[in-house]
Coordinates of C-alpha atoms in Angstrom, one line a residue:
X1 CA 231.2 9.7 -65.7
X2 CA 232.7 12.8 -67.3
X3 CA 230.8 16.1 -66.5
X4 CA 229.4 17.7 -69.6
X5 CA 230.5 21.4 -69.8
X6 CA 227.9 24.1 -70.0
X7 CA 228.7 25.8 -73.3
X8 CA 227.6 29.2 -74.5
X9 CA 225.1 27.6 -76.8
X10 CA 223.6 25.7 -73.9
X11 CA 223.2 29.0 -71.9
X12 CA 221.6 30.6 -74.9
X13 CA 219.1 27.8 -75.3
X14 CA 218.2 27.9 -71.6
X15 CA 217.7 31.6 -71.8
X16 CA 215.6 31.3 -75.0
X17 CA 213.4 28.6 -73.3
X18 CA 212.9 30.8 -70.3
X19 CA 211.8 33.7 -72.5
X20 CA 209.4 31.3 -74.4
X21 CA 208.0 30.1 -71.1
X22 CA 207.5 33.6 -69.9
X23 CA 205.8 34.5 -73.2
X24 CA 203.3 31.6 -73.0
X25 CA 202.4 32.1 -69.4
X26 CA 199.3 34.1 -68.7
X27 CA 199.6 37.2 -66.6
X28 CA 197.7 37.0 -63.4
X29 CA 194.3 38.7 -63.9
X30 CA 194.7 40.6 -60.6
X31 CA 197.8 42.3 -62.0
X32 CA 196.3 42.9 -65.5
X33 CA 193.3 44.6 -63.9
X34 CA 195.5 46.7 -61.6
X35 CA 197.8 47.9 -64.3
X36 CA 195.0 48.8 -66.6
X37 CA 193.4 50.8 -63.8
X38 CA 196.7 52.6 -63.3
X39 CA 197.0 53.2 -67.1
X40 CA 193.6 54.8 -67.1
X41 CA 194.5 57.1 -64.2
X42 CA 198.0 58.2 -65.3
X43 CA 197.0 59.9 -68.5
X44 CA 198.6 60.2 -72.0
X45 CA 202.2 60.6 -70.8
X46 CA 202.4 56.9 -69.9
X47 CA 199.6 55.5 -72.1
X48 CA 201.5 56.1 -75.3
X49 CA 204.2 53.6 -74.2
X50 CA 201.7 51.1 -72.7
X51 CA 200.4 49.2 -75.8
X52 CA 198.0 46.3 -75.5
X53 CA 196.0 45.0 -72.6
X54 CA 198.7 42.8 -71.0
X55 CA 201.3 44.7 -69.0
X56 CA 203.7 41.8 -69.3
X57 CA 203.4 41.6 -73.1
X58 CA 201.1 39.7 -75.3
X59 CA 202.2 37.9 -78.5
X60 CA 204.4 40.2 -80.5
X61 CA 203.8 43.1 -78.0
X62 CA 206.6 43.8 -75.5
X63 CA 206.0 44.4 -71.8
X64 CA 204.9 47.9 -70.9
X65 CA 207.7 50.4 -70.4
X66 CA 208.7 50.4 -66.7
X67 CA 207.0 47.1 -66.0
X68 CA 209.0 44.1 -65.0
X69 CA 207.3 40.7 -64.7
X70 CA 208.4 37.3 -63.4
X71 CA 207.0 33.8 -63.7
X72 CA 205.5 32.2 -60.6
X73 CA 204.2 28.7 -61.4
X74 CA 201.9 28.9 -64.4
X75 CA 201.5 32.7 -64.3
X76 CA 203.3 35.9 -64.8
X77 CA 203.2 38.6 -62.1
X78 CA 204.4 42.2 -62.0
X79 CA 207.4 42.5 -59.7
X80 CA 208.7 46.0 -60.5
X81 CA 206.9 49.3 -61.5
X82 CA 209.1 52.2 -62.5
X83 CA 207.3 55.2 -63.9
X84 CA 209.3 58.3 -63.0
X85 CA 210.0 61.8 -64.4
X86 CA 207.0 61.8 -66.7
X87 CA 205.0 64.6 -64.9
X88 CA 202.2 62.3 -63.7
X89 CA 199.5 64.6 -62.2
X90 CA 196.9 63.5 -59.7
X91 CA 196.5 61.3 -56.6
X92 CA 198.6 58.3 -55.8
X93 CA 197.2 55.4 -57.9
X94 CA 195.6 53.2 -55.2
X95 CA 195.4 50.3 -57.7
X96 CA 199.2 49.9 -57.2
X97 CA 198.5 48.3 -53.9
X98 CA 196.9 45.4 -55.6
X99 CA 200.2 44.4 -57.2
X100 CA 201.1 42.1 -54.3
X101 CA 204.3 40.7 -55.8
X102 CA 206.0 44.1 -56.2
X103 CA 209.5 44.3 -55.0
X104 CA 210.2 47.8 -56.4
X105 CA 207.9 50.8 -56.8
X106 CA 209.4 53.9 -58.2
X107 CA 207.2 56.9 -59.0
X108 CA 209.7 59.6 -58.2
X109 CA 209.9 63.0 -59.8
X110 CA 206.3 63.3 -60.8
X111 CA 203.4 65.5 -59.6
X112 CA 201.5 63.1 -57.5
X113 CA 199.3 64.7 -54.8
X114 CA 197.2 63.7 -51.8
X115 CA 198.1 61.0 -49.3
X116 CA 199.8 57.7 -49.6
X117 CA 196.8 55.3 -49.1
X118 CA 197.0 53.0 -46.0
X119 CA 196.6 50.0 -48.4
X120 CA 200.3 50.5 -49.1
X121 CA 200.8 48.0 -46.2
X122 CA 199.6 45.2 -48.5
X123 CA 202.8 45.2 -50.5
X124 CA 204.6 42.7 -48.2
X125 CA 207.4 41.9 -50.7
X126 CA 208.3 45.5 -51.4
X127 CA 212.0 46.3 -51.0
X128 CA 212.3 49.7 -52.6
X129 CA 209.7 52.4 -52.3
X130 CA 210.7 55.6 -54.1
X131 CA 208.2 58.5 -54.0
X132 CA 210.6 61.4 -53.7
X133 CA 210.1 64.7 -55.7
X134 CA 206.3 64.7 -55.8
X135 CA 203.6 66.8 -54.1
X136 CA 202.3 64.1 -51.7
X137 CA 200.6 65.4 -48.5
X138 CA 199.1 64.5 -45.2
X139 CA 200.8 62.1 -42.7
X140 CA 203.1 59.3 -43.6
X141 CA 200.9 56.3 -43.1
X142 CA 202.0 54.0 -40.2
X143 CA 201.1 51.0 -42.5
X144 CA 204.5 51.5 -44.2
X145 CA 205.7 49.7 -41.0
X146 CA 204.1 46.6 -42.3
X147 CA 206.4 46.3 -45.3
X148 CA 208.8 43.9 -43.6
X149 CA 211.1 43.5 -46.6
X150 CA 211.7 47.2 -47.2
X151 CA 215.3 48.2 -47.5
X152 CA 215.1 51.7 -49.1
X153 CA 212.4 54.3 -48.3
X154 CA 212.5 57.6 -50.2
X155 CA 209.8 60.1 -49.2
X156 CA 211.9 63.3 -49.5
X157 CA 210.9 66.5 -51.4
X158 CA 207.2 66.2 -50.7
X159 CA 204.7 68.0 -48.4
X160 CA 204.2 65.4 -45.7
X161 CA 202.9 66.7 -42.4
X162 CA 202.5 65.3 -38.9
X163 CA 205.0 63.2 -37.0
X164 CA 207.4 60.5 -38.2
X165 CA 205.5 57.2 -37.4
X166 CA 207.3 55.0 -34.9
X167 CA 206.0 52.1 -36.9
X168 CA 209.0 52.6 -39.2
X169 CA 211.0 50.9 -36.5
X170 CA 209.2 47.7 -37.4
X171 CA 211.2 47.4 -40.7
X172 CA 214.1 45.0 -39.8
X173 CA 215.9 45.3 -43.1
X174 CA 215.6 49.1 -43.6
X175 CA 219.0 50.6 -44.7
X176 CA 218.2 54.0 -46.1
X177 CA 215.5 56.4 -44.9
X178 CA 215.0 59.7 -46.7
X179 CA 212.5 62.1 -45.1
X180 CA 214.2 65.5 -45.9
X181 CA 212.4 68.5 -47.4
X182 CA 208.9 67.9 -45.9
X183 CA 206.8 69.6 -43.2
X184 CA 207.3 66.9 -40.5
X185 CA 206.9 68.0 -36.9
X186 CA 207.5 66.5 -33.5
X187 CA 210.3 64.3 -32.4
X188 CA 212.1 61.6 -34.3
X189 CA 211.0 58.3 -32.7
X190 CA 214.0 56.9 -30.7
X191 CA 212.7 53.5 -31.6
X192 CA 214.4 54.0 -35.0
X193 CA 217.6 53.4 -33.1
X194 CA 216.7 49.7 -32.8
X195 CA 217.0 49.2 -36.6
X196 CA 220.0 47.0 -36.8
X197 CA 220.7 47.7 -40.5
X198 CA 219.9 51.4 -40.8
X199 CA 222.9 53.1 -42.5
X200 CA 221.5 56.5 -43.6
X201 CA 218.9 58.7 -41.9
X202 CA 218.1 62.0 -43.4
X203 CA 215.4 64.1 -41.7
X204 CA 216.8 67.5 -42.7
X205 CA 214.8 70.5 -43.7
X206 CA 211.6 69.8 -41.6
X207 CA 210.1 71.3 -38.5
X208 CA 211.4 68.6 -36.1
X209 CA 212.1 69.4 -32.4
X210 CA 213.7 67.6 -29.5
X211 CA 217.3 66.8 -28.5
X212 CA 220.0 64.4 -29.7
X213 CA 220.0 62.9 -26.2
X214 CA 216.4 61.8 -26.6
X215 CA 217.1 60.4 -30.1
X216 CA 220.0 58.1 -28.9
X217 CA 218.6 57.2 -25.5
X218 CA 218.2 53.5 -26.2
X219 CA 221.3 51.5 -25.3
X220 CA 223.2 50.2 -28.3
X221 CA 221.1 52.3 -30.7
X222 CA 221.9 52.8 -34.4
X223 CA 224.7 50.2 -34.6
X224 CA 225.1 50.5 -38.4
X225 CA 224.3 54.2 -38.9
X226 CA 226.9 55.9 -41.1
X227 CA 225.1 59.2 -42.0
X228 CA 222.8 61.3 -39.8
X229 CA 221.3 64.4 -41.3
X230 CA 219.3 66.6 -39.0
X231 CA 220.1 70.0 -40.5
X232 CA 217.6 72.8 -40.8
X233 CA 215.3 71.8 -38.0
X234 CA 214.6 73.1 -34.4
X235 CA 216.7 70.7 -32.3
X236 CA 217.8 72.1 -29.0
X237 CA 220.0 71.0 -26.1
X238 CA 223.6 70.0 -26.1
X239 CA 225.9 67.5 -27.9
X240 CA 225.7 64.4 -25.7
X241 CA 228.9 62.5 -25.1
X242 CA 227.0 59.2 -25.9
X243 CA 227.2 60.1 -29.6
X244 CA 230.7 58.6 -29.5
X245 CA 229.0 55.2 -29.1
X246 CA 227.7 55.4 -32.7
X247 CA 230.8 53.5 -33.8
X248 CA 229.9 53.5 -37.5
X249 CA 229.0 57.2 -37.8
X250 CA 230.8 59.0 -40.6
X251 CA 228.7 62.1 -41.3
X252 CA 226.9 64.1 -38.6
X253 CA 225.1 67.1 -40.1
X254 CA 223.5 69.4 -37.5
X255 CA 223.7 72.7 -39.3
X256 CA 221.0 75.3 -38.7
X257 CA 219.4 74.2 -35.5
X258 CA 219.2 75.7 -32.0
X259 CA 221.6 73.5 -30.2
X260 CA 223.9 74.9 -27.5
X261 CA 226.5 74.1 -24.9
X262 CA 230.1 73.0 -25.3
X263 CA 231.4 70.2 -27.5
X264 CA 232.4 67.2 -25.4
X265 CA 235.9 65.9 -26.1
X266 CA 234.6 62.3 -26.0
X267 CA 232.8 63.0 -29.3
X268 CA 236.3 63.1 -31.0
X269 CA 236.6 59.4 -30.2
X270 CA 233.8 58.5 -32.6
X271 CA 236.2 56.3 -34.6
X272 CA 235.0 56.8 -38.2
X273 CA 233.7 60.4 -38.0
X274 CA 234.7 62.1 -41.3
X275 CA 232.3 65.1 -41.7
X276 CA 231.0 67.1 -38.7
X277 CA 228.7 70.1 -39.4
X278 CA 227.9 72.2 -36.3
X279 CA 227.4 75.6 -38.1
X280 CA 224.6 78.0 -37.3
X281 CA 223.7 76.8 -33.8
X282 CA 224.4 78.3 -30.4
X283 CA 227.4 76.2 -29.4
X284 CA 230.0 77.9 -27.1
X285 CA 233.4 77.3 -25.5
X286 CA 236.3 75.7 -27.4
X287 CA 236.7 72.8 -29.8
X288 CA 238.6 70.1 -27.8
X289 CA 242.1 69.4 -29.1
X290 CA 241.4 65.7 -30.0
X291 CA 239.3 66.8 -32.9
X292 CA 242.3 68.4 -34.6
X293 CA 244.2 65.1 -34.3
X294 CA 241.3 62.8 -35.4
X295 CA 242.5 60.2 -38.0
X296 CA 239.5 60.5 -40.3
X297 CA 238.0 63.9 -39.7
X298 CA 238.2 65.8 -43.0
X299 CA 235.7 68.7 -42.4
X300 CA 234.4 70.4 -39.3
X301 CA 232.4 73.5 -39.9
X302 CA 231.7 75.8 -37.0
X303 CA 230.6 79.2 -38.2
X304 CA 227.6 81.0 -36.8
X305 CA 228.1 79.9 -33.2
X306 CA 229.4 81.5 -30.0
X307 CA 232.7 79.7 -29.8
X308 CA 235.6 81.5 -28.2
X309 CA 238.0 83.5 -30.4
X310 CA 240.6 81.4 -32.0
X311 CA 238.5 78.3 -32.6
X312 CA 239.2 77.1 -36.1
X313 CA 237.3 74.8 -38.5
X314 CA 238.8 71.8 -40.1
X315 CA 239.0 71.5 -43.9
X316 CA 237.1 73.5 -46.4
X317 CA 233.3 73.6 -46.1
X318 CA 231.1 72.9 -49.1
X319 CA 227.4 72.4 -49.2
X320 CA 226.9 68.7 -48.4
X321 CA 224.7 67.0 -51.0
X322 CA 224.4 63.3 -51.4
X323 CA 222.5 61.9 -54.3
X324 CA 219.8 59.4 -53.6
X325 CA 221.1 57.3 -56.4
X326 CA 224.3 56.8 -54.5
X327 CA 222.4 54.5 -52.1
X328 CA 220.3 52.5 -54.6
X329 CA 222.2 49.3 -54.1

């Protein structure tokens, strides 16, 4: 029997039927209640774009702006909530944690205050949590470690205090972890090194202490890590030769710490190292010759140390800034 080709008209009909099916499904009452509670708490800046009682749309009314819904059985559920850069003022809307089918929660660039509620651990399907550029406070809740599907965690540019919870090491799919520009203290849990998929770790501009040796003490740690930002903290100690074992490492940013000692030549054998920032520490001695022959190393910045006269940087230094949006993949 000849196979009937799927024409453009067929695809259009399938798409139209899907839309009709979505339109005729009822939105789960749990999600309707939660979104209306959020609507009541967020104020006029969001309310003007959220028309009607059903966040997934009702009759001729479209879904609320920033709300994405999907059909599950006979119901519609909210799977994405993106309300950012609208100057939301007030505490984190706890009702969000009742949206149990959320895969993306993006509330960045607002003025949210107070803590992240521990109920955040209920969002088991969440893949992306973006809360950067707010005024959130208190400790990072360990319950985030219950979000087993999480791949992207953005908590930077807030006022979080306390230590980085070791429970973040319970996130097997985590790829990008942004914690910079907070008030975090203590040591980075070495357990984070067991994350097999972690590519980017940025804990810069905090009040963290400890040594690099402690951070990478677990054998085979950080197998996929490409970018490690620890700048503007209070790290001490030397540069351990074991850093060369991070075979995927491309950017190592250690500027403005209190590290000391000599730079081991073995570090030059980190195969993909491209950017190395050592400036404004207390390093001494010479830069081993293999660094100047490294195949990938484009920039090595060394000013503000106690290196011997004649030690030269590599490349031209510029302030290293990486946009969070570069990693939203």
